[in-house]
mmCIF file of C-alpha atoms and ligand atoms in Angstrom:
data_model
loop_
_atom_site.group_PDB
_atom_site.id
_atom_site.type_symbol
_atom_site.label_atom_id
_atom_site.label_comp_id
_atom_site.label_asym_id
_atom_site.label_seq_id
_atom_site.Cartn_x
_atom_site.Cartn_y
_atom_site.Cartn_z
ATOM 1 C CA MET B 20 -17.567 24.136 14.481
ATOM 2 C CA PRO B 21 -14.769 22.790 12.324
ATOM 3 C CA LYS B 22 -15.571 19.365 11.199
ATOM 4 C CA LEU B 23 -12.126 17.912 12.398
ATOM 5 C CA ASP B 24 -11.608 20.109 15.584
ATOM 6 C CA GLY B 25 -8.903 18.432 17.657
ATOM 7 C CA ARG B 26 -8.514 15.254 15.772
ATOM 8 C CA THR B 27 -5.075 13.989 14.701
ATOM 9 C CA ILE B 28 -5.083 12.592 11.111
ATOM 10 C CA LEU B 29 -2.055 11.177 9.166
ATOM 11 C CA ILE B 30 -2.349 11.578 5.332
ATOM 12 C CA THR B 31 0.030 9.649 3.059
ATOM 13 C CA GLY B 32 1.120 10.847 -0.365
ATOM 14 C CA ALA B 33 0.476 14.355 0.891
ATOM 15 C CA ALA B 34 3.102 16.319 -0.756
ATOM 16 C CA ARG B 35 0.942 16.735 -3.872
ATOM 17 C CA GLY B 36 -2.163 16.039 -5.809
ATOM 18 C CA GLN B 37 -5.177 14.732 -3.869
ATOM 19 C CA GLY B 38 -3.198 14.306 -0.584
ATOM 20 C CA GLU B 39 -1.902 17.994 -0.757
ATOM 21 C CA GLN B 40 -5.649 19.204 -1.099
ATOM 22 C CA GLU B 41 -6.838 16.819 1.836
ATOM 23 C CA ALA B 42 -4.152 18.246 3.916
ATOM 24 C CA ARG B 43 -5.176 21.818 2.976
ATOM 25 C CA LEU B 44 -8.788 21.104 3.708
ATOM 26 C CA PHE B 45 -8.350 19.083 6.834
ATOM 27 C CA ALA B 46 -6.056 21.756 8.301
ATOM 28 C CA ALA B 47 -8.662 24.475 7.518
ATOM 29 C CA GLU B 48 -11.252 22.156 9.299
ATOM 30 C CA GLY B 49 -9.171 22.125 12.447
ATOM 31 C CA ALA B 50 -7.305 18.805 12.294
ATOM 32 C CA ARG B 51 -3.738 18.164 13.593
ATOM 33 C CA LEU B 52 -1.761 16.712 10.803
ATOM 34 C CA VAL B 53 0.961 14.426 10.164
ATOM 35 C CA LEU B 54 1.720 14.758 6.181
ATOM 36 C CA ALA B 55 3.809 11.787 5.211
ATOM 37 C CA ASP B 56 5.460 11.088 1.645
ATOM 38 C CA VAL B 57 8.643 10.197 -0.048
ATOM 39 C CA LEU B 58 8.768 13.795 -1.738
ATOM 40 C CA ASP B 59 10.470 15.304 1.221
ATOM 41 C CA ASP B 60 11.140 18.850 -0.127
ATOM 42 C CA GLN B 61 7.448 19.297 -1.225
ATOM 43 C CA GLY B 62 6.047 17.901 1.901
ATOM 44 C CA GLU B 63 8.371 19.724 4.137
ATOM 45 C CA ALA B 64 7.227 23.111 2.299
ATOM 46 C CA LEU B 65 3.460 22.086 2.442
ATOM 47 C CA ALA B 66 3.688 21.519 6.213
ATOM 48 C CA LYS B 67 5.703 24.885 6.637
ATOM 49 C CA GLU B 68 3.229 26.701 4.521
ATOM 50 C CA LEU B 69 0.193 25.449 6.438
ATOM 51 C CA THR B 70 1.920 26.305 9.839
ATOM 52 C CA GLN B 71 2.608 29.669 8.813
ATOM 53 C CA GLN B 72 -1.092 30.045 7.615
ATOM 54 C CA LEU B 73 -2.525 28.582 10.927
ATOM 55 C CA GLY B 74 -0.460 30.083 13.235
ATOM 56 C CA GLU B 75 -0.085 27.295 15.345
ATOM 57 C CA ASP B 76 2.086 24.147 15.408
ATOM 58 C CA ARG B 77 -0.402 21.814 14.096
ATOM 59 C CA VAL B 78 1.199 20.316 11.056
ATOM 60 C CA ARG B 79 4.205 17.942 10.881
ATOM 61 C CA TYR B 80 5.837 16.592 7.763
ATOM 62 C CA GLN B 81 7.252 12.943 8.153
ATOM 63 C CA HIS B 82 9.118 10.936 5.455
ATOM 64 C CA LEU B 83 7.247 7.779 5.046
ATOM 65 C CA ASP B 84 7.682 5.146 2.271
ATOM 66 C CA VAL B 85 4.248 3.278 2.841
ATOM 67 C CA SER B 86 5.735 -0.026 1.539
ATOM 68 C CA SER B 87 8.205 0.023 4.399
ATOM 69 C CA GLU B 88 7.286 -1.537 7.849
ATOM 70 C CA THR B 89 9.888 0.514 9.514
ATOM 71 C CA ASP B 90 8.940 3.708 8.307
ATOM 72 C CA TRP B 91 5.273 2.970 9.397
ATOM 73 C CA ALA B 92 6.481 2.495 12.802
ATOM 74 C CA ALA B 93 8.425 5.343 12.784
ATOM 75 C CA ALA B 94 5.553 7.623 11.534
ATOM 76 C CA VAL B 95 3.216 6.448 14.116
ATOM 77 C CA GLU B 96 5.778 6.820 16.936
ATOM 78 C CA THR B 97 6.413 10.485 15.828
ATOM 79 C CA THR B 98 2.803 11.102 15.360
ATOM 80 C CA LEU B 99 2.253 10.084 19.110
ATOM 81 C CA SER B 100 5.374 11.844 20.354
ATOM 82 C CA VAL B 101 4.192 15.104 18.746
ATOM 83 C CA PHE B 102 0.523 15.093 19.210
ATOM 84 C CA GLY B 103 -0.036 12.252 21.763
ATOM 85 C CA THR B 104 -2.657 10.354 19.815
ATOM 86 C CA LEU B 105 -3.714 9.352 16.167
ATOM 87 C CA ASP B 106 -7.646 9.459 15.453
ATOM 88 C CA GLY B 107 -7.476 8.891 11.583
ATOM 89 C CA LEU B 108 -5.595 7.908 8.688
ATOM 90 C CA VAL B 109 -6.014 8.622 5.000
ATOM 91 C CA ASN B 110 -4.246 6.071 2.873
ATOM 92 C CA ASN B 111 -3.776 8.118 -0.248
ATOM 93 C CA ALA B 112 -0.234 7.332 -1.564
ATOM 94 C CA GLY B 113 -0.180 5.497 -4.861
ATOM 95 C CA ILE B 114 1.592 4.929 -8.157
ATOM 96 C CA LEU B 115 0.435 4.189 -11.712
ATOM 97 C CA ARG B 116 2.204 2.349 -14.485
ATOM 98 C CA PHE B 117 0.464 1.959 -17.993
ATOM 99 C CA ASN B 118 1.280 -1.387 -19.588
ATOM 100 C CA GLU B 119 -0.199 -4.109 -21.661
ATOM 101 C CA LEU B 120 -0.930 -7.343 -19.454
ATOM 102 C CA VAL B 121 1.450 -9.375 -21.843
ATOM 103 C CA SER B 122 4.270 -6.934 -21.579
ATOM 104 C CA THR B 123 4.261 -6.005 -18.001
ATOM 105 C CA PRO B 124 7.403 -7.314 -16.257
ATOM 106 C CA LEU B 125 6.980 -8.963 -12.892
ATOM 107 C CA GLU B 126 9.026 -6.284 -11.109
ATOM 108 C CA GLU B 127 6.735 -3.328 -12.594
ATOM 109 C CA TYR B 128 3.850 -5.352 -11.328
ATOM 110 C CA LEU B 129 5.198 -6.100 -7.962
ATOM 111 C CA ALA B 130 6.307 -2.254 -7.699
ATOM 112 C CA VAL B 131 2.770 -1.110 -7.931
ATOM 113 C CA VAL B 132 1.708 -3.883 -5.602
ATOM 114 C CA ARG B 133 4.215 -2.721 -3.061
ATOM 115 C CA VAL B 134 3.093 0.904 -2.933
ATOM 116 C CA ASN B 135 -0.589 0.663 -3.431
ATOM 117 C CA GLN B 136 -1.837 -2.552 -1.907
ATOM 118 C CA VAL B 137 0.950 -3.247 0.777
ATOM 119 C CA GLY B 138 1.105 0.418 1.558
ATOM 120 C CA CYS B 139 -2.496 0.516 2.391
ATOM 121 C CA PHE B 140 -2.327 -2.981 4.338
ATOM 122 C CA LEU B 141 0.584 -1.739 6.229
ATOM 123 C CA GLY B 142 -0.996 1.619 7.114
ATOM 124 C CA MET B 143 -4.178 0.097 8.495
ATOM 125 C CA ARG B 144 -2.202 -2.355 10.587
ATOM 126 C CA ALA B 145 0.075 0.160 11.954
ATOM 127 C CA ALA B 146 -2.603 2.737 12.617
ATOM 128 C CA ALA B 147 -5.741 0.776 13.769
ATOM 129 C CA PRO B 148 -4.358 -0.332 17.216
ATOM 130 C CA VAL B 149 -3.571 3.456 17.964
ATOM 131 C CA ILE B 150 -6.827 4.722 16.670
ATOM 132 C CA GLU B 151 -8.773 2.166 18.985
ATOM 133 C CA GLU B 152 -6.632 3.493 21.903
ATOM 134 C CA ALA B 153 -7.624 6.684 21.066
ATOM 135 C CA GLY B 154 -11.427 5.681 21.481
ATOM 136 C CA GLY B 155 -11.965 5.109 17.731
ATOM 137 C CA GLY B 156 -11.707 7.023 14.540
ATOM 138 C CA THR B 157 -11.513 6.656 10.761
ATOM 139 C CA ILE B 158 -9.581 5.167 8.078
ATOM 140 C CA VAL B 159 -10.019 6.212 4.366
ATOM 141 C CA ASN B 160 -8.612 4.232 1.781
ATOM 142 C CA THR B 161 -8.021 5.372 -1.964
ATOM 143 C CA ALA B 162 -9.026 3.041 -4.366
ATOM 144 C CA SER B 163 -10.117 4.064 -7.944
ATOM 145 C CA TYR B 164 -12.948 3.608 -10.393
ATOM 146 C CA THR B 165 -10.651 1.112 -11.894
ATOM 147 C CA ALA B 166 -11.725 -0.970 -8.840
ATOM 148 C CA GLN B 167 -15.072 -1.122 -10.000
ATOM 149 C CA THR B 168 -14.600 -1.512 -13.573
ATOM 150 C CA GLY B 169 -11.793 -2.572 -16.280
ATOM 151 C CA MET B 170 -9.670 -0.071 -18.096
ATOM 152 C CA ALA B 171 -6.956 -1.263 -20.658
ATOM 153 C CA LEU B 172 -3.216 -1.135 -19.790
ATOM 154 C CA LEU B 173 -3.873 -1.091 -15.976
ATOM 155 C CA THR B 174 -3.301 -4.757 -14.850
ATOM 156 C CA SER B 175 -1.222 -3.853 -11.960
ATOM 157 C CA TYR B 176 -2.971 -0.745 -10.772
ATOM 158 C CA ALA B 177 -6.347 -2.039 -11.243
ATOM 159 C CA ALA B 178 -5.508 -5.275 -9.204
ATOM 160 C CA THR B 179 -4.231 -3.227 -6.381
ATOM 161 C CA LYS B 180 -7.229 -0.992 -6.321
ATOM 162 C CA GLY B 181 -9.416 -3.977 -6.218
ATOM 163 C CA ALA B 182 -7.657 -5.349 -3.426
ATOM 164 C CA ILE B 183 -7.932 -2.132 -1.582
ATOM 165 C CA LEU B 184 -11.768 -2.419 -1.824
ATOM 166 C CA SER B 185 -11.516 -6.030 -0.480
ATOM 167 C CA MET B 186 -9.137 -4.938 2.503
ATOM 168 C CA THR B 187 -11.711 -2.077 3.332
ATOM 169 C CA ARG B 188 -14.630 -4.288 3.700
ATOM 170 C CA VAL B 189 -12.758 -6.831 5.724
ATOM 171 C CA ALA B 190 -11.030 -4.043 8.023
ATOM 172 C CA ALA B 191 -14.370 -2.540 8.470
ATOM 173 C CA LEU B 192 -15.987 -5.617 9.721
ATOM 174 C CA GLU B 193 -13.050 -6.272 12.137
ATOM 175 C CA LEU B 194 -12.798 -2.687 13.362
ATOM 176 C CA ALA B 195 -16.352 -1.849 13.686
ATOM 177 C CA ALA B 196 -16.648 -3.130 17.316
ATOM 178 C CA LYS B 197 -13.379 -0.949 18.240
ATOM 179 C CA GLY B 198 -15.296 2.420 17.034
ATOM 180 C CA ILE B 199 -13.103 2.657 13.869
ATOM 181 C CA ARG B 200 -14.842 3.289 10.427
ATOM 182 C CA VAL B 201 -13.181 2.178 7.112
ATOM 183 C CA ASN B 202 -14.294 3.449 3.813
ATOM 184 C CA ALA B 203 -12.560 3.918 0.335
ATOM 185 C CA ILE B 204 -12.768 6.454 -2.099
ATOM 186 C CA CYS B 205 -12.994 5.531 -5.769
ATOM 187 C CA PRO B 206 -12.012 8.692 -7.854
ATOM 188 C CA GLY B 207 -12.619 8.552 -11.764
ATOM 189 C CA ALA B 208 -10.031 10.797 -13.602
ATOM 190 C CA VAL B 209 -8.628 13.518 -11.458
ATOM 191 C CA ASP B 210 -6.349 16.474 -12.661
ATOM 192 C CA THR B 211 -3.287 15.774 -10.537
ATOM 193 C CA PRO B 212 0.321 14.960 -11.617
ATOM 194 C CA MET B 213 -0.499 11.335 -11.742
ATOM 195 C CA SER B 214 -3.023 12.024 -14.559
ATOM 196 C CA ASN B 215 -0.516 14.180 -16.413
ATOM 197 C CA PRO B 216 0.981 12.250 -19.324
ATOM 198 C CA ALA B 217 4.096 13.912 -18.400
ATOM 199 C CA ASN B 218 4.379 11.997 -15.030
ATOM 200 C CA ALA B 219 1.986 9.167 -15.704
ATOM 201 C CA PHE B 220 4.282 6.328 -16.625
ATOM 202 C CA ALA B 221 6.839 7.406 -13.904
ATOM 203 C CA GLY B 222 4.462 7.098 -10.876
ATOM 204 C CA GLY B 223 6.033 8.611 -7.546
ATOM 205 C CA SER B 224 9.669 8.389 -9.029
ATOM 206 C CA GLY B 225 8.917 11.915 -10.863
ATOM 207 C CA ALA B 226 11.138 10.959 -14.028
ATOM 208 C CA PRO B 227 9.384 11.652 -16.964
ATOM 209 C CA VAL B 228 9.553 8.934 -19.700
ATOM 210 C CA MET B 229 8.228 10.909 -22.802
ATOM 211 C CA SER B 230 9.194 14.074 -24.327
ATOM 212 C CA ALA B 231 7.278 17.177 -23.267
ATOM 213 C CA GLU B 232 5.791 17.351 -26.696
ATOM 214 C CA ASP B 233 4.244 14.035 -26.675
ATOM 215 C CA ALA B 234 2.968 14.566 -23.305
ATOM 216 C CA ALA B 235 1.457 17.698 -24.109
ATOM 217 C CA SER B 236 -0.574 16.131 -27.230
ATOM 218 C CA LEU B 237 -1.425 12.963 -25.171
ATOM 219 C CA ALA B 238 -2.825 15.509 -22.676
ATOM 220 C CA GLU B 239 -4.973 17.055 -25.031
ATOM 221 C CA ALA B 240 -6.270 13.684 -26.297
ATOM 222 C CA THR B 241 -7.294 12.614 -22.745
ATOM 223 C CA ALA B 242 -8.798 15.889 -22.330
ATOM 224 C CA GLU B 243 -10.856 15.371 -25.255
ATOM 225 C CA LEU B 244 -11.598 11.849 -24.054
ATOM 226 C CA TYR B 245 -12.764 12.831 -20.794
ATOM 227 C CA ALA B 246 -15.182 15.451 -22.335
ATOM 228 C CA LYS B 247 -16.794 12.656 -24.290
ATOM 229 C CA VAL B 248 -17.041 9.991 -21.847
ATOM 230 C CA VAL B 249 -17.617 11.539 -18.537
ATOM 231 C CA PRO B 250 -21.261 12.691 -18.280
ATOM 232 C CA MET B 251 -20.141 15.932 -16.544
ATOM 233 C CA ARG B 252 -17.930 16.548 -19.646
ATOM 234 C CA ARG B 253 -14.669 17.184 -17.524
ATOM 235 C CA ILE B 254 -11.754 15.754 -15.418
ATOM 236 C CA GLY B 255 -12.341 16.056 -11.627
ATOM 237 C CA ARG B 256 -10.311 18.577 -9.381
ATOM 238 C CA PRO B 257 -8.316 17.192 -6.422
ATOM 239 C CA ASP B 258 -10.161 19.541 -3.996
ATOM 240 C CA GLU B 259 -13.349 17.531 -4.957
ATOM 241 C CA ILE B 260 -11.752 14.269 -3.898
ATOM 242 C CA ALA B 261 -10.675 16.240 -0.608
ATOM 243 C CA LYS B 262 -14.293 16.888 0.253
ATOM 244 C CA LEU B 263 -15.218 13.259 0.144
ATOM 245 C CA ALA B 264 -12.129 12.407 2.195
ATOM 246 C CA LEU B 265 -13.288 15.037 4.918
ATOM 247 C CA PHE B 266 -16.946 13.542 4.673
ATOM 248 C CA LEU B 267 -15.823 10.007 5.330
ATOM 249 C CA SER B 268 -13.166 11.245 8.034
ATOM 250 C CA SER B 269 -15.853 13.327 9.894
ATOM 251 C CA GLU B 270 -18.930 12.770 12.132
ATOM 252 C CA ASP B 271 -21.161 13.721 9.050
ATOM 253 C CA SER B 272 -20.468 9.984 7.863
ATOM 254 C CA SER B 273 -20.987 8.440 11.414
ATOM 255 C CA TYR B 274 -23.001 5.605 10.115
ATOM 256 C CA ILE B 275 -21.029 4.650 7.010
ATOM 257 C CA THR B 276 -18.329 1.956 7.087
ATOM 258 C CA GLY B 277 -16.932 -0.868 4.491
ATOM 259 C CA GLN B 278 -18.044 1.117 1.555
ATOM 260 C CA PRO B 279 -16.646 2.202 -1.599
ATOM 261 C CA VAL B 280 -17.685 5.737 -2.639
ATOM 262 C CA ILE B 281 -17.354 6.493 -6.121
ATOM 263 C CA VAL B 282 -16.517 10.270 -7.062
ATOM 264 C CA ASP B 283 -16.303 10.425 -11.070
ATOM 265 C CA GLY B 284 -18.452 12.868 -12.720
ATOM 266 C CA GLY B 285 -20.951 10.015 -13.452
ATOM 267 C CA TRP B 286 -18.471 8.058 -15.504
ATOM 268 C CA LEU B 287 -19.440 4.618 -14.025
ATOM 269 C CA ALA B 288 -23.202 5.350 -14.277
ATOM 270 C CA GLY B 289 -23.368 3.942 -17.885
ATOM 271 C CA VAL B 290 -22.971 4.913 -21.520
ATOM 272 C CA SER B 291 -23.228 8.678 -21.951
ATOM 273 C CA ILE B 292 -24.829 9.774 -25.203
ATOM 274 C CA GLY B 293 -24.940 13.209 -26.793
HETATM 275 P P1 NAD H 311 0.158 12.028 -7.240
HETATM 276 O O1 NAD H 311 0.940 11.392 -7.971
HETATM 277 O O2 NAD H 311 -0.103 13.453 -7.683
HETATM 278 O O3 NAD H 311 0.257 11.686 -5.701
HETATM 279 C C1 NAD H 311 0.361 10.873 -5.240
HETATM 280 C C2 NAD H 311 1.450 10.935 -4.012
HETATM 281 O O4 NAD H 311 1.702 9.650 -3.467
HETATM 282 C C3 NAD H 311 2.590 11.711 -4.377
HETATM 283 O O5 NAD H 311 2.913 12.669 -3.534
HETATM 284 C C4 NAD H 311 3.693 10.739 -4.247
HETATM 285 O O6 NAD H 311 4.913 11.152 -4.129
HETATM 286 C C5 NAD H 311 3.247 9.559 -3.089
HETATM 287 N N1 NAD H 311 3.908 8.555 -3.067
HETATM 288 C C6 NAD H 311 4.235 7.593 -4.136
HETATM 289 N N2 NAD H 311 4.830 6.567 -3.710
HETATM 290 C C7 NAD H 311 4.868 6.699 -2.369
HETATM 291 C C8 NAD H 311 5.412 5.756 -1.363
HETATM 292 N N3 NAD H 311 6.055 4.530 -1.508
HETATM 293 N N4 NAD H 311 5.428 6.373 -0.111
HETATM 294 C C9 NAD H 311 4.643 7.381 0.141
HETATM 295 N N5 NAD H 311 4.200 8.081 -0.722
HETATM 296 C C10 NAD H 311 4.358 7.650 -2.079
HETATM 297 O O7 NAD H 311 -1.419 11.196 -7.699
HETATM 298 P P2 NAD H 311 -2.864 11.622 -6.846
HETATM 299 O O8 NAD H 311 -3.735 11.588 -8.263
HETATM 300 O O9 NAD H 311 -2.932 12.566 -6.245
HETATM 301 O O10 NAD H 311 -3.159 10.104 -6.326
HETATM 302 C C11 NAD H 311 -3.612 10.066 -4.989
HETATM 303 C C12 NAD H 311 -4.343 8.605 -4.993
HETATM 304 O O11 NAD H 311 -5.517 8.759 -5.715
HETATM 305 C C13 NAD H 311 -3.555 7.666 -5.381
HETATM 306 O O12 NAD H 311 -3.847 6.383 -4.553
HETATM 307 C C14 NAD H 311 -4.229 7.247 -6.697
HETATM 308 O O13 NAD H 311 -3.867 6.040 -7.078
HETATM 309 C C15 NAD H 311 -5.561 7.617 -6.572
HETATM 310 N N6 NAD H 311 -6.291 7.883 -7.782
HETATM 311 C C16 NAD H 311 -6.118 8.901 -8.671
HETATM 312 C C17 NAD H 311 -6.626 9.176 -9.756
HETATM 313 C C18 NAD H 311 -6.277 10.208 -10.909
HETATM 314 O O14 NAD H 311 -6.963 10.443 -11.878
HETATM 315 N N7 NAD H 311 -5.395 11.159 -10.527
HETATM 316 C C19 NAD H 311 -7.705 8.269 -10.140
HETATM 317 C C20 NAD H 311 -8.072 7.331 -9.141
HETATM 318 C C21 NAD H 311 -7.415 7.135 -8.060
#
């Protein structure tokens, strides 16, 4: 039997990258899906493609800026009016800015907090009562290996990912009695538009801030870096993160809550020699 048969799950940041792979895998595992993002064209196209593939009306796209309370209220309302219930949430949307601590403008710091940290908080707050009404379910937050260790140039990003882990633990404690499990994924480096230097500084806005040539040489340098520092000698694939999101959203993880789960090719295990 498919692992998410008949369950309704909302995935944020679902238009591309890890969220897109989560959408594809969850659809294949029988879920009814609300795909939410600010990249409307890409999100609509994915929802259309999955609907054609499944031959059933099981996937909807919803515009949702995760930092907006109004958008969250509308997304939950749409989910209930289309599917009648909500059983799960994957808080996946996120943005990344590289900057030195001493050069980071307050507005840049707050922009990352608004999407990554406030977005996760608003999502859990909006979804939990509805998931409780459905008889319980799951919330999967997306943190990062930078929630577990430091990385230069990532003050704002790492701060939000640490906050996501803290919120995950508190939410798990408060929601366990309501039948809701809350866990967090901590990916290492994963091959998505976010980790592509051509997009990295622009986060969700999609505006490249370096030349294609510079981006290509930086991409080469980071690939070499991952081959050295990651024990498995490669960057992760977004479908490998989706499999963890599926595990944490399904009955296979029925006794796990409040946990950060690292998926990083062994990066955080220690120093790799040889
Ligand atoms: P990505 O940039 O490919 O995808 C992120 C998605 O979030 C995009 O579709 C984007 O439009 C959406 N988004 C951005 N701002 C939004 C907003 N305000 N409201 C709604 N959606 C918004 O990146 P990804 O690698 O797929 O990242 C997915 C998650 O994984 C993020 O939370 C990211 O921080 C985390 N992560 C990524 C990596 C990596 O190496 N790629 C590593 C650790 C953690």
